Amino acid sequence: MGKNLIEVKGLKTYFYTKKGVIKAVDGVDFAIQSGKTLGIVGESGCGKSITSMSIMGLVPAPHGKIEGGEIFFEDRDLLKLSEEEMRKIRGNDISMIFQEPMTSLNPVFTIGDQITEVLILHQKLDKAQATKKAMDMLTLVGIARAEKIVKEYPHQLSGGMRQRVMIAMALSCMPKLLIADEPTTALDVTIQAQILELMNGLKERLDTAIMLITHDLGVIAEMADHVVVMYAGKVVEDASVEELFENPKHPYTLGLLNSKPNMSVEKDRLENIPGVVPNPIQLPEGCYFHPRCKYATDKCRQAQPELKEYTSGHKVSCFMVHKEV
Amino acid sequence: MSTPVLEVKNLKKYFPIQSGFLKTRQGDVKAVDDISFTIQEGQTLGLVGESGCGKTTAGRTILRLTDATDGQVLYKGKDVFKASKKEMMELRQQMQIVFQDPYSSLNPRMTIGEIIGEALVEHKLYKKGSELTDRVTEILELCGMARYHINRYPHEFSGGQRQRIGIARALALNPSFIVGDEPVSALDVSIQAQVINLMKDLQQKLGLSYLFISHDLSVVKHISDRVGVMYLGSLVELADKKDLYDTPKHPYTQALLSAIPVPDPKKKTKRIILQGDIPSAANPPSGCKFHTRCPYAKEICKAEVPVFKNMGSNHFVACHLVDQF
């Protein structure tokens, strides 16, 4: 067992609004080792993006606040670092790919300007060295005419190309951890296949750890080594990818797996999870999932289950599952 | 064989590219370029393809929401493009559409009752009053909503509920044919399953025929009887669902199917990774439009446009090399 590159313990990120407190991330634990991919799955509003923002130190102030927990990155607690120290880590040791490649590139700067900016700032390269490095990175991510692309603006590129540029930029400082927030959601399937293959290849070559946030279980199955399933700001299941798909335990995970039309099995009806994700301001009593859960008992309505080990390396937060054991 | 509800014959939709002071026509974007298919009563035809392949334009042109450049659409034998204004009014009651984005397709200033009732009043089927309210309630309940929702505004609903409202609006006039333009793409997986099940239930209950447009091949497989694959404005393959998914004949369909991530970590499928992006529809490649990305392309593919021919049991393919696969 290798050493963890990053360890998140009891992370709590809350937002204070006029209507009340939103517990976007409420006591989340996970760890990632170098060269491994952790998949974080969940539907909109489950707190998966806020978790990544918290690691990057990008929680929007003053409404958002990290209320508790620790984020150990190479034995340093990121939450205790000053803004100055954090800036050295962000974009250098930890970098991020966002979902929307159009809105996350600056439209008034050329691709070259945007990649070299990171290199000049963090790696202290001069302009010429940085431009050379930028072109190398673009070639690495499979862009053929790198020397032309560095002079072009984001609007001249297609969606897939922009996402490659984002990846090139994120990888230009050889980060130890790459956070990819829905990196292929806005892309077509054939382009998605290209990007996923690219990310897998780069991970092996550079030994980068990847934290992959997505709602697509297919992408998780292809990419991840370990998976964390989130619901309403909490981790409901945590297991290796083989274990999760073979032996899913939490009713929510089961529901997610069954509600996706399967290409190999023909079904007349999709099993769905009734109801909707709860309003984060008025979370239900007890287990947050109980109003949508077909196995819910009185206990689920009153008390909140803890994330406990079910078998070695497979954690579930559900009363029903632990009763079976 | 039952009569087809919809026959599309050699449908073309070109958008002119104009430039300069005099707005001279420089060329055309061939969004839909000579497509033909039929939909039988009570059946669903799925139309898949990547962004920009013309699937949405095809749907809109069939409903005469934009005027076609050439070709014919017959609804139960009646020529939709030749219908007079009065005839069109009647046809519109029969042919409806559900849009992709449930957030922008509902007027934020109208209540749900007004949104659904508008068409009923416009077509002079009901006058404002209790009968109208009863009819609107009936449709809402059919779509899994309740009477008390009638006086609420769209912002009070979640994405899944809004899509139900969109479907209710399409159903208000008792249509027999509905175009679903990516109706579940903007929804979370668990909600997607609810809406897909609803659409299937309604189809059985009301005998509807669907043209289901989507980029998600697994969703299309689940809901369709027949599936057409589009690439750059043309249909490249059209077949019964089972034939298309089990024995895809066109290299593009094969690549598309292999690109979908499978939610099973043990199944490592052999991927066909297509190189490059989709070419621009304003300047499509000569011959077979797919030849620039096709792994099997030969000289003939660059020179001649392949014929869309029947390979037996109504399996149509447009490829020169189809006999070699």
Short mmCIF file of C-alpha atoms in Angstrom, two decimals, chain B residues 103-300:
data_model
loop_
_atom_site.label_atom_id
_atom_site.label_comp_id
_atom_site.label_asym_id
_atom_site.label_seq_id
_atom_site.Cartn_x
_atom_site.Cartn_y
_atom_site.Cartn_z
CA TYR B 103 -35.10 25.95 -18.22
CA SER B 104 -35.40 28.16 -21.28
CA SER B 105 -38.35 26.56 -23.05
CA LEU B 106 -40.97 27.64 -20.50
CA ASN B 107 -42.03 31.29 -20.27
CA PRO B 108 -41.04 32.43 -16.75
CA ARG B 109 -43.92 34.91 -16.58
CA MET B 110 -46.67 32.41 -17.26
CA THR B 111 -48.14 29.98 -14.76
CA ILE B 112 -48.11 26.27 -15.54
CA GLY B 113 -51.85 26.42 -16.20
CA GLU B 114 -51.39 29.21 -18.73
CA ILE B 115 -48.46 27.45 -20.42
CA ILE B 116 -50.39 24.24 -20.94
CA GLY B 117 -53.75 25.90 -21.61
CA GLU B 118 -52.44 28.44 -24.13
CA ALA B 119 -52.56 26.11 -27.10
CA LEU B 120 -56.03 24.83 -26.16
CA VAL B 121 -57.40 28.36 -26.20
CA GLU B 122 -55.44 29.37 -29.31
CA HIS B 123 -56.84 26.43 -31.24
CA LYS B 124 -60.33 27.32 -29.97
CA LEU B 125 -60.84 23.94 -28.37
CA TYR B 126 -61.66 25.43 -24.98
CA LYS B 127 -62.69 28.80 -23.61
CA LYS B 128 -61.11 30.08 -20.44
CA GLY B 129 -63.00 28.69 -17.49
CA SER B 130 -63.49 25.62 -15.40
CA GLU B 131 -63.56 23.22 -18.35
CA LEU B 132 -60.15 24.42 -19.44
CA THR B 133 -58.85 24.01 -15.89
CA ASP B 134 -60.20 20.48 -15.80
CA ARG B 135 -58.49 19.58 -19.06
CA VAL B 136 -55.18 21.10 -17.93
CA THR B 137 -55.41 19.21 -14.64
CA GLU B 138 -56.11 16.00 -16.51
CA ILE B 139 -53.00 16.43 -18.65
CA LEU B 140 -50.87 17.41 -15.67
CA GLU B 141 -51.94 14.32 -13.77
CA LEU B 142 -51.22 12.18 -16.80
CA CYS B 143 -47.65 13.49 -16.64
CA GLY B 144 -47.26 12.78 -12.95
CA MET B 145 -47.95 16.28 -11.64
CA ALA B 146 -50.83 17.51 -9.46
CA ARG B 147 -53.70 19.99 -9.63
CA TYR B 148 -52.16 22.39 -7.13
CA HIS B 149 -49.24 22.98 -9.50
CA ILE B 150 -51.50 24.88 -11.89
CA ASN B 151 -50.96 28.34 -10.43
CA ARG B 152 -47.23 28.03 -9.92
CA TYR B 153 -44.48 29.48 -12.09
CA PRO B 154 -41.72 27.52 -13.85
CA HIS B 155 -38.96 28.66 -11.46
CA GLU B 156 -40.69 26.80 -8.64
CA PHE B 157 -39.99 23.45 -10.27
CA SER B 158 -36.96 21.21 -10.61
CA GLY B 159 -35.53 20.25 -14.00
CA GLY B 160 -37.35 16.92 -14.12
CA GLN B 161 -40.67 18.51 -13.22
CA ARG B 162 -40.18 21.20 -15.85
CA GLN B 163 -39.57 18.58 -18.46
CA ARG B 164 -42.83 16.93 -17.38
CA ILE B 165 -44.52 20.31 -17.92
CA GLY B 166 -42.91 20.52 -21.37
CA ILE B 167 -44.31 17.09 -22.18
CA ALA B 168 -47.73 18.07 -20.79
CA ARG B 169 -47.74 21.14 -23.04
CA ALA B 170 -46.97 19.00 -26.06
CA LEU B 171 -49.75 16.57 -25.13
CA ALA B 172 -52.41 19.22 -24.51
CA LEU B 173 -53.76 19.12 -28.06
CA ASN B 174 -53.92 15.33 -28.20
CA PRO B 175 -51.24 14.94 -30.84
CA SER B 176 -50.33 11.61 -32.38
CA PHE B 177 -46.74 12.47 -33.31
CA ILE B 178 -44.16 14.11 -31.05
CA VAL B 179 -40.62 15.20 -31.79
CA GLY B 180 -38.47 14.91 -28.68
CA ASP B 181 -35.39 17.07 -29.19
CA GLU B 182 -32.92 15.79 -26.57
CA PRO B 183 -35.72 15.74 -23.97
CA VAL B 184 -33.64 14.13 -21.22
CA SER B 185 -30.14 15.42 -21.95
CA ALA B 186 -30.25 18.23 -19.40
CA LEU B 187 -31.42 15.97 -16.55
CA ASP B 188 -29.61 13.96 -13.88
CA VAL B 189 -29.44 10.19 -14.39
CA SER B 190 -32.07 9.27 -11.80
CA ILE B 191 -34.46 11.92 -13.14
CA GLN B 192 -33.68 10.92 -16.73
CA ALA B 193 -35.01 7.46 -15.98
CA GLN B 194 -38.25 8.92 -14.60
CA VAL B 195 -38.85 11.02 -17.72
CA ILE B 196 -37.98 8.18 -20.11
CA ASN B 197 -40.39 5.88 -18.30
CA LEU B 198 -43.07 8.57 -18.49
CA MET B 199 -42.58 8.97 -22.24
CA LYS B 200 -42.81 5.20 -22.74
CA ASP B 201 -45.97 4.95 -20.61
CA LEU B 202 -47.62 7.80 -22.50
CA GLN B 203 -46.73 6.17 -25.80
CA GLN B 204 -48.50 2.97 -24.79
CA LYS B 205 -51.48 4.74 -23.27
CA LEU B 206 -52.07 7.23 -26.08
CA GLY B 207 -50.60 5.38 -29.06
CA LEU B 208 -48.07 8.13 -29.78
CA SER B 209 -45.32 8.00 -32.37
CA TYR B 210 -42.01 9.63 -31.50
CA LEU B 211 -39.06 11.03 -33.34
CA PHE B 212 -36.53 10.87 -30.52
CA ILE B 213 -33.46 13.01 -31.13
CA SER B 214 -30.49 12.44 -28.84
CA HIS B 215 -26.74 12.14 -28.74
CA ASP B 216 -26.93 9.48 -26.01
CA LEU B 217 -26.82 6.09 -27.71
CA SER B 218 -27.84 4.12 -24.65
CA VAL B 219 -30.96 6.22 -24.11
CA VAL B 220 -31.86 5.93 -27.78
CA LYS B 221 -31.40 2.19 -27.64
CA HIS B 222 -33.75 1.97 -24.71
CA ILE B 223 -36.60 4.00 -26.18
CA SER B 224 -36.47 3.38 -29.95
CA ASP B 225 -37.78 0.75 -32.33
CA ARG B 226 -35.70 1.97 -35.23
CA VAL B 227 -32.56 4.09 -35.15
CA GLY B 228 -30.97 6.44 -37.67
CA VAL B 229 -27.38 7.68 -37.38
CA MET B 230 -26.56 11.10 -38.80
CA TYR B 231 -23.20 12.54 -39.74
CA LEU B 232 -22.77 16.04 -41.18
CA GLY B 233 -26.34 16.36 -42.37
CA SER B 234 -26.70 12.91 -43.91
CA LEU B 235 -28.05 9.63 -42.64
CA VAL B 236 -25.23 7.09 -42.75
CA GLU B 237 -27.15 4.16 -41.31
CA LEU B 238 -30.79 3.38 -40.57
CA ALA B 239 -31.98 0.06 -39.20
CA ASP B 240 -34.12 -1.70 -36.64
CA LYS B 241 -32.69 -1.18 -33.19
CA LYS B 242 -31.43 -4.70 -32.73
CA ASP B 243 -29.71 -4.81 -36.12
CA LEU B 244 -28.06 -1.45 -35.64
CA TYR B 245 -26.68 -2.14 -32.17
CA ASP B 246 -25.77 -5.80 -32.75
CA THR B 247 -24.38 -5.55 -36.25
CA PRO B 248 -23.51 -1.94 -37.04
CA LYS B 249 -22.34 -1.75 -40.65
CA HIS B 250 -21.12 1.82 -41.10
CA PRO B 251 -17.64 2.58 -39.70
CA TYR B 252 -18.98 5.73 -38.06
CA THR B 253 -21.71 3.80 -36.23
CA GLN B 254 -19.10 1.26 -35.14
CA ALA B 255 -16.83 3.97 -33.78
CA LEU B 256 -19.73 5.73 -32.08
CA LEU B 257 -20.86 2.53 -30.36
CA SER B 258 -17.37 1.60 -29.27
CA ALA B 259 -16.81 5.08 -27.82
CA ILE B 260 -19.53 4.78 -25.19
CA PRO B 261 -18.02 4.11 -21.76
CA VAL B 262 -19.48 0.86 -20.40
CA PRO B 263 -20.45 0.91 -16.72
CA ASP B 264 -18.56 -2.30 -16.01
CA PRO B 265 -14.91 -2.06 -14.99
CA LYS B 266 -14.14 -5.63 -16.02
CA LYS B 267 -15.28 -5.17 -19.57
CA LYS B 268 -12.39 -3.53 -21.36
CA THR B 269 -13.77 -3.04 -24.83
CA LYS B 270 -11.58 -2.45 -27.82
CA ARG B 271 -12.06 1.16 -28.72
CA ILE B 272 -12.09 2.62 -32.17
CA ILE B 273 -10.74 6.09 -31.52
CA LEU B 274 -11.64 8.47 -34.32
CA GLN B 275 -9.02 11.02 -35.17
CA GLY B 276 -9.80 14.70 -35.37
CA ASP B 277 -13.01 16.68 -35.14
CA ILE B 278 -16.19 16.78 -37.15
CA PRO B 279 -15.54 18.84 -40.32
CA SER B 280 -17.49 22.05 -40.85
CA ALA B 281 -20.90 21.62 -42.47
CA ALA B 282 -20.19 24.74 -44.54
CA ASN B 283 -17.34 22.99 -46.25
CA PRO B 284 -17.96 19.25 -46.01
CA PRO B 285 -15.40 16.80 -47.43
CA SER B 286 -15.92 15.51 -50.95
CA GLY B 287 -17.28 12.06 -51.66
CA CYS B 288 -18.22 10.27 -48.48
CA LYS B 289 -18.33 12.99 -45.80
CA PHE B 290 -16.84 10.63 -43.26
CA HIS B 291 -13.71 9.75 -45.25
CA THR B 292 -11.48 12.24 -43.39
CA ARG B 293 -11.97 10.36 -40.11
CA CYS B 294 -12.66 6.88 -41.41
CA PRO B 295 -10.02 4.26 -40.56
CA TYR B 296 -10.84 2.28 -43.73
CA ALA B 297 -11.07 5.14 -46.27
CA LYS B 298 -10.01 4.30 -49.83
CA GLU B 299 -9.65 6.41 -53.00
CA ILE B 300 -13.25 5.85 -54.03
#
